[in-house]
Coordinates of C-alpha atoms and ligand atoms in Angstrom, one line a residue:
M16 CA 73.7 115.0 95.7
T17 CA 73.6 111.4 96.4
A18 CA 77.3 110.0 97.2
K19 CA 78.7 107.9 94.0
R20 CA 78.7 104.3 94.6
V21 CA 81.9 102.8 94.1
I22 CA 83.6 99.6 94.6
V23 CA 87.3 100.2 96.1
L24 CA 90.2 98.2 94.4
H25 CA 92.8 97.5 97.1
D26 CA 96.3 97.0 95.6
E27 CA 99.1 95.3 97.5
R28 CA 101.7 97.2 95.5
L29 CA 100.3 100.8 96.5
A30 CA 101.7 102.1 99.8
N31 CA 98.8 102.8 102.4
S32 CA 98.9 106.4 101.8
A33 CA 98.1 106.1 97.8
E34 CA 94.7 106.9 96.5
P35 CA 93.1 103.3 95.4
S36 CA 91.4 102.9 92.3
L37 CA 87.8 103.1 92.3
L38 CA 85.2 101.1 90.1
Q39 CA 82.1 103.5 89.8
L40 CA 79.1 101.5 90.0
T41 CA 76.9 104.2 88.7
D42 CA 78.5 103.7 85.4
L43 CA 77.8 100.0 85.0
K44 CA 74.9 98.9 83.0
P45 CA 72.8 96.7 85.2
V46 CA 73.2 92.9 84.5
V47 CA 70.5 90.2 85.3
A48 CA 72.3 86.9 86.0
D49 CA 71.9 84.0 83.9
G50 CA 74.5 81.4 85.2
L51 CA 76.7 81.8 82.4
L52 CA 79.6 84.4 83.0
A53 CA 82.7 84.3 80.9
D54 CA 86.2 86.2 81.3
Q55 CA 88.2 87.6 78.7
L56 CA 89.8 84.3 77.9
G57 CA 86.3 82.6 77.9
R58 CA 86.7 80.9 81.1
Q59 CA 83.0 80.4 82.6
L60 CA 82.9 81.3 86.5
H61 CA 82.2 78.0 88.3
D62 CA 84.3 77.7 91.3
L63 CA 84.6 80.1 94.5
R64 CA 87.0 79.6 97.2
I65 CA 85.9 81.5 100.3
S66 CA 88.5 82.3 103.2
V67 CA 86.7 82.5 106.5
T68 CA 89.7 83.5 108.8
D69 CA 93.4 84.8 108.2
R70 CA 94.2 82.9 111.4
C71 CA 96.0 79.7 111.5
N72 CA 97.4 77.2 114.1
F73 CA 100.0 76.0 111.8
R74 CA 103.1 78.1 110.6
C75 CA 103.9 76.2 107.3
S76 CA 107.0 78.0 105.9
Y77 CA 105.4 78.1 102.2
C78 CA 102.3 79.8 103.5
M79 CA 102.5 81.8 107.0
P80 CA 106.4 81.7 107.8
K81 CA 106.7 82.3 111.6
E82 CA 109.1 85.0 111.2
V83 CA 106.4 87.1 109.7
F84 CA 103.2 85.9 110.9
N85 CA 104.2 86.4 114.5
K86 CA 102.4 87.6 117.4
D87 CA 102.9 91.3 116.0
Y88 CA 101.3 90.6 112.5
P89 CA 98.3 92.6 112.0
Y90 CA 95.6 89.7 111.9
L91 CA 92.1 91.1 111.1
P92 CA 89.6 92.4 113.7
H93 CA 86.8 90.1 114.2
S94 CA 84.5 92.9 113.1
S95 CA 86.2 93.2 109.7
L96 CA 85.3 89.6 108.7
L97 CA 82.1 89.0 107.0
T98 CA 79.4 87.5 109.0
F99 CA 78.0 84.0 108.0
E100 CA 75.0 85.8 106.7
E101 CA 77.0 88.2 104.5
I102 CA 79.3 85.4 103.3
T103 CA 75.9 83.3 102.2
R104 CA 74.2 86.3 100.5
L105 CA 77.7 86.9 98.6
A106 CA 77.7 83.2 97.6
N107 CA 74.4 83.5 96.3
V108 CA 75.3 86.1 94.1
F109 CA 78.1 84.1 92.6
M110 CA 75.8 81.0 92.4
S111 CA 73.5 83.3 90.2
H112 CA 76.5 83.8 88.1
G113 CA 77.1 80.2 87.6
V114 CA 79.1 79.1 90.8
R115 CA 78.3 75.4 91.3
K116 CA 81.4 74.2 93.7
I117 CA 82.3 76.4 97.0
R118 CA 85.4 75.5 98.8
L119 CA 85.9 77.1 102.4
T120 CA 89.6 77.8 103.3
G121 CA 91.5 80.2 105.4
G122 CA 94.0 80.2 107.2
E123 CA 92.6 77.5 109.0
P124 CA 88.7 77.8 108.5
L125 CA 87.8 75.2 111.4
L126 CA 89.3 77.7 113.6
R127 CA 86.1 80.1 112.8
K128 CA 83.7 79.6 115.6
N129 CA 80.5 77.9 114.6
I130 CA 81.7 77.1 111.2
E131 CA 78.9 74.4 110.9
I132 CA 76.2 77.2 110.8
L133 CA 77.7 78.8 107.5
I134 CA 78.0 75.3 106.2
E135 CA 74.2 74.8 106.9
Q136 CA 73.5 78.2 105.2
L137 CA 75.6 77.5 102.1
A138 CA 74.3 73.9 101.9
A139 CA 70.7 75.1 101.6
L140 CA 71.6 77.2 98.7
R141 CA 70.6 76.0 95.1
T142 CA 72.5 76.5 91.7
Q143 CA 70.9 78.3 88.8
D144 CA 69.2 74.9 87.6
G145 CA 68.2 74.1 91.2
G146 CA 71.0 71.7 91.7
K147 CA 72.9 71.0 95.2
L148 CA 76.1 73.0 95.7
D149 CA 79.3 71.0 95.7
L150 CA 80.4 71.9 99.3
T151 CA 84.0 71.3 100.3
L152 CA 86.6 72.3 102.9
T153 CA 90.5 72.3 103.0
T154 CA 91.8 72.1 106.5
N155 CA 95.3 71.2 108.0
G156 CA 93.4 68.4 110.0
S157 CA 94.4 69.5 113.4
L158 CA 90.8 69.8 114.4
L159 CA 89.0 67.4 111.9
A160 CA 89.0 64.4 114.7
K161 CA 86.9 66.8 117.1
K162 CA 84.9 68.4 114.2
A163 CA 84.2 65.5 111.6
V164 CA 80.6 64.4 112.5
A165 CA 79.3 67.9 113.1
L166 CA 80.5 69.2 109.5
K167 CA 79.1 66.2 107.7
A168 CA 75.7 66.8 109.9
A169 CA 75.8 70.5 108.6
G170 CA 76.0 69.6 104.9
L171 CA 79.8 69.3 104.1
Q172 CA 80.2 66.7 101.3
R173 CA 83.8 66.6 100.8
V174 CA 87.3 67.6 102.6
T175 CA 90.7 68.1 101.4
V176 CA 93.2 67.7 104.2
S177 CA 96.7 69.1 103.9
L178 CA 99.4 66.4 104.8
D179 CA 102.9 67.2 104.1
G180 CA 104.6 64.3 105.2
L181 CA 104.0 60.9 107.4
D182 CA 107.4 61.2 109.4
D183 CA 106.5 62.9 112.5
A184 CA 109.8 64.8 112.5
V185 CA 109.4 66.0 109.0
F186 CA 105.7 66.8 109.6
R187 CA 106.6 68.8 113.1
S188 CA 109.3 71.1 111.1
M189 CA 107.2 71.7 108.0
N190 CA 103.8 73.0 110.1
D191 CA 106.6 74.6 112.3
V192 CA 104.4 74.5 115.6
D193 CA 105.7 70.9 116.6
F194 CA 102.0 69.6 115.9
P195 CA 102.2 65.6 115.8
V196 CA 101.2 64.0 112.6
A197 CA 99.4 61.2 114.6
D198 CA 96.5 64.0 115.4
V199 CA 96.1 64.7 111.7
L200 CA 96.0 61.0 110.8
A201 CA 93.4 60.6 113.4
G202 CA 91.3 63.5 111.7
I203 CA 91.3 62.0 108.3
E204 CA 90.2 58.6 109.8
A205 CA 87.4 60.4 111.7
A206 CA 86.4 62.1 108.6
R207 CA 86.2 58.6 106.9
Q208 CA 84.3 57.3 109.8
A209 CA 81.7 60.3 109.6
G210 CA 81.1 59.4 105.9
L211 CA 82.5 62.8 104.6
G212 CA 83.6 62.4 101.1
L213 CA 81.9 59.1 100.2
D214 CA 81.1 59.1 96.6
K215 CA 78.2 57.2 94.8
Q216 CA 80.6 54.0 94.3
G217 CA 81.2 54.0 98.3
H218 CA 84.7 55.1 97.6
F219 CA 86.2 57.9 99.8
S220 CA 87.3 59.9 96.5
G221 CA 85.8 62.8 98.1
I222 CA 88.9 62.9 100.7
K223 CA 91.9 64.4 99.3
I224 CA 94.9 64.5 100.9
N225 CA 97.2 67.8 99.7
M226 CA 101.2 67.5 100.0
V227 CA 103.1 70.4 99.2
V228 CA 106.5 69.0 97.8
K229 CA 109.5 71.2 98.7
R230 CA 112.9 69.7 97.2
G231 CA 115.4 69.4 100.1
T232 CA 112.6 69.4 102.9
N233 CA 110.0 66.5 102.4
A234 CA 110.9 65.0 99.0
E235 CA 111.9 61.8 100.8
Q236 CA 108.2 61.5 102.0
I237 CA 106.7 61.1 98.6
L238 CA 106.9 57.4 98.5
P239 CA 105.7 56.6 102.1
M240 CA 102.8 58.8 101.4
A241 CA 102.0 56.8 98.1
R242 CA 102.4 53.5 99.8
H243 CA 100.1 54.9 102.9
F244 CA 97.2 56.1 100.8
R245 CA 97.2 53.7 97.8
G246 CA 94.0 51.3 98.0
T247 CA 92.6 53.6 100.8
G248 CA 90.2 55.3 98.1
M249 CA 91.5 58.5 99.1
V250 CA 93.1 60.9 96.6
L251 CA 96.7 62.1 97.4
R252 CA 97.8 65.1 95.4
F253 CA 101.4 66.4 95.2
I254 CA 101.7 70.2 95.0
E255 CA 104.7 71.8 93.4
Y256 CA 106.0 74.8 95.8
M257 CA 104.7 77.8 94.6
D258 CA 105.8 81.5 94.7
V259 CA 102.6 82.7 96.4
G260 CA 102.3 85.9 98.5
A261 CA 105.4 87.9 99.1
T262 CA 106.8 86.4 102.3
N263 CA 107.8 82.7 101.8
G264 CA 111.1 83.5 100.1
W265 CA 110.4 81.2 97.2
R266 CA 113.2 80.0 95.1
M267 CA 112.9 77.8 91.7
D268 CA 115.6 75.7 93.2
D269 CA 113.5 74.4 95.7
V270 CA 110.8 73.2 93.3
L271 CA 110.6 69.4 92.5
P272 CA 108.7 69.1 89.4
S273 CA 105.7 67.0 89.1
A274 CA 107.4 65.0 86.4
E275 CA 110.0 63.9 88.9
V276 CA 107.4 62.9 91.3
I277 CA 105.4 60.7 88.9
K278 CA 108.7 59.1 87.7
L279 CA 109.7 58.5 91.4
I280 CA 106.4 56.6 92.2
Q281 CA 106.6 54.9 88.8
S282 CA 109.6 53.4 89.6
E283 CA 107.9 51.5 92.3
M284 CA 103.9 51.6 91.5
P285 CA 102.8 51.7 87.9
L286 CA 100.6 54.8 87.0
V287 CA 98.7 55.3 84.0
Q288 CA 97.4 58.9 83.1
L289 CA 93.6 59.3 83.6
E290 CA 91.2 61.9 81.9
P291 CA 90.3 65.2 83.8
S292 CA 86.8 64.5 85.8
Q293 CA 85.9 67.9 85.1
A294 CA 87.0 71.3 83.3
G295 CA 89.0 73.6 85.3
E296 CA 90.3 70.8 87.5
T297 CA 93.8 71.8 89.1
A298 CA 95.1 68.2 89.5
Q299 CA 96.5 66.1 86.6
R300 CA 95.1 62.7 87.4
W301 CA 97.3 59.6 87.6
G302 CA 95.7 55.9 88.3
Y303 CA 97.5 53.1 89.8
A304 CA 97.8 50.4 87.3
D305 CA 97.4 46.7 87.2
A306 CA 99.7 44.1 85.7
M307 CA 98.1 45.0 82.4
G308 CA 98.9 48.6 82.5
K309 CA 95.1 49.4 82.9
H310 CA 93.8 51.6 85.7
D311 CA 92.8 49.5 88.7
P312 CA 90.2 51.6 90.4
S313 CA 90.5 49.5 93.7
L314 CA 94.0 50.9 94.1
G315 CA 92.9 54.4 93.3
E316 CA 94.7 57.4 92.0
I317 CA 96.8 60.3 93.0
G318 CA 97.1 63.9 91.3
V319 CA 99.9 66.4 90.6
I320 CA 99.1 70.2 90.9
S321 CA 102.0 71.7 89.1
S322 CA 101.2 75.4 88.9
V323 CA 104.8 76.1 88.2
T324 CA 106.0 73.8 85.6
Q325 CA 102.7 72.9 83.9
A326 CA 100.6 76.0 84.1
F327 CA 96.7 75.2 84.1
C328 CA 95.4 78.8 83.7
S329 CA 93.7 78.4 80.3
D330 CA 90.7 76.8 82.1
C331 CA 90.8 78.4 85.5
N332 CA 87.3 79.0 86.3
R333 CA 88.2 80.3 90.1
A334 CA 87.4 83.2 92.0
R335 CA 88.5 84.0 95.6
L336 CA 86.9 85.9 98.4
S337 CA 88.9 87.2 101.3
T338 CA 87.9 87.0 105.0
E339 CA 86.7 90.6 104.9
G340 CA 84.9 90.4 101.5
K341 CA 87.7 91.2 98.7
L342 CA 87.2 89.3 95.6
Y343 CA 90.4 88.3 93.9
L344 CA 90.6 86.9 90.4
C345 CA 93.8 84.9 90.6
L346 CA 95.8 83.2 93.5
F347 CA 98.8 85.6 92.5
A348 CA 96.9 88.5 92.5
S349 CA 97.7 92.1 93.8
Q350 CA 94.2 93.5 93.5
G351 CA 91.0 92.9 95.3
Y352 CA 87.7 94.2 94.8
D353 CA 86.1 95.2 98.0
F354 CA 82.3 94.2 98.3
R355 CA 82.0 94.4 102.0
P356 CA 80.8 98.2 101.9
L357 CA 77.7 97.3 99.6
L358 CA 76.9 94.5 101.9
R359 CA 76.7 96.7 105.0
E360 CA 75.3 99.7 102.9
S361 CA 72.3 100.3 104.9
S362 CA 70.6 103.2 103.1
V363 CA 69.6 100.9 100.2
S364 CA 67.9 97.4 100.7
D365 CA 69.9 94.1 100.9
K366 CA 68.0 93.1 97.7
A367 CA 69.0 96.3 95.8
N368 CA 72.3 96.1 96.9
D369 CA 72.9 92.2 96.0
S370 CA 71.4 93.3 92.3
T371 CA 74.5 95.9 92.4
I372 CA 76.7 93.4 93.4
T373 CA 75.4 91.3 90.7
T374 CA 76.1 93.8 88.0
A375 CA 79.6 94.7 89.4
L376 CA 80.6 91.1 89.6
A377 CA 79.7 90.5 86.2
H378 CA 81.8 93.6 84.9
I379 CA 84.5 92.5 87.0
W380 CA 84.7 88.8 85.9
R381 CA 84.2 89.7 82.3
G382 CA 87.2 92.0 82.4
R383 CA 89.5 89.3 83.9
N384 CA 92.6 88.0 82.0
D385 CA 94.6 86.7 84.7
R386 CA 97.1 83.9 83.9
Y387 CA 99.9 84.4 86.1
S388 CA 101.4 80.7 86.0
E389 CA 101.4 80.9 82.1
L390 CA 103.4 84.2 82.1
R391 CA 105.8 82.9 84.9
S392 CA 106.7 79.8 82.6
T393 CA 107.6 82.5 80.1
M394 CA 109.9 84.3 82.0
P395 CA 113.7 83.3 82.0
A396 CA 114.5 81.4 85.4
D397 CA 116.6 84.2 86.9
K398 CA 113.7 86.8 86.9
T399 CA 112.2 86.9 90.1
S400 CA 108.3 86.3 90.0
A401 CA 108.1 89.7 91.7
T402 CA 108.8 91.1 87.9
I403 CA 105.6 89.7 86.7
S404 CA 103.0 91.2 89.3
G405 CA 104.9 93.2 92.1
K406 CA 103.6 92.5 95.7
R407 CA 100.8 90.0 95.8
V408 CA 98.2 89.1 98.4
E409 CA 98.9 86.2 101.0
M410 CA 97.5 83.0 100.5
S411 CA 96.5 82.7 104.1
Y412 CA 94.3 85.8 103.4
I413 CA 92.3 84.4 100.1
G414 CA 92.9 80.7 100.6
G415 CA 95.0 78.3 98.6
Ligands
LIG2 S1 97.9 81.3 88.3 FE1 95.9 82.5 88.6 S2 94.8 82.2 86.5 FE2 96.3 80.7 86.3 S3 95.5 78.8 87.4 FE3 96.3 80.0 89.3 S4 94.6 81.0 89.9 FE4 94.1 80.5 87.8

């Protein structure tokens, strides 16, 4: 009697002893991928975020607070991480369903040894219509100065660097490991020198700078950051502090709404709102304006990512893969679909397994109706976000 083939659904809310629910694969009608896969809300799968490590050398309090992510924290053993070949196989299946953009994340992805090899493998993949993949990576910049040239040579096109302030003391307190801001700025410069993020117009719009804004912690860094990156071509984005995971002690009082960030910048540098550059874009774009109030491209633009005050779930086309092969359908999810056993099942050929994964992914995505941020915004402010979804997966496990 052949063992029933299943995908295990890991649920953060269940005690380890509880029986996880299973997706019975044999019950699924086989699906042939055609590059178009929509969920319950009509959102086409387009972006895949892949976490390649659950480790990081920073301890940003809004993501990996030091008290929790200490030396006793149960980090994943290397053997449970997907290999580069397994990641590439899965990426290929996601691309057959329409993924055109892959973002490598973590933890800190540049801590994953030889990540250039994975980037080379992914850069060689082609989309359903034979096009090149839009391949990018989010990093804290601590290793970028050393790695920028090799990343570019391996096929990385763009990079996003997290930078929560220019003031060295503020930055060191935000990363909570006393890491100097100068080294991250040197990493950004190295990325520019290596030609990462160079767009067709010769601007560095492909280098994005992400600043998480926490009221009472680094809000006074907003204007210095805007002044610093204005006119460089790089795109600075201000991210509202979010209730991700279950460990950062999030409170609505610590959120500085993006509308206030825009008002603050406009008080010194005129801005004009710009059209989204593509469907599913998380950032709202604002261009620096000239004296006539028109966008002056030479001054560049900024973005605001407002998951708390202006939810953007309606066109969210992002899937997330954890470091050990679990698929999450939302940043604030509690459940993950475990693909690793299927990838490693040796009794069946990889080809057969990949077509099973193709079918399973189609059924899972078609059943997706996640819209956590929209739901959060309908909740009375005094209701904790745990009310909506219970315990959620950690952002450092599935990438931001
Ligand atoms: S809350 Fe979830 S569904 Fe909404 S935009 Fe974020 S990841 Fe997408």
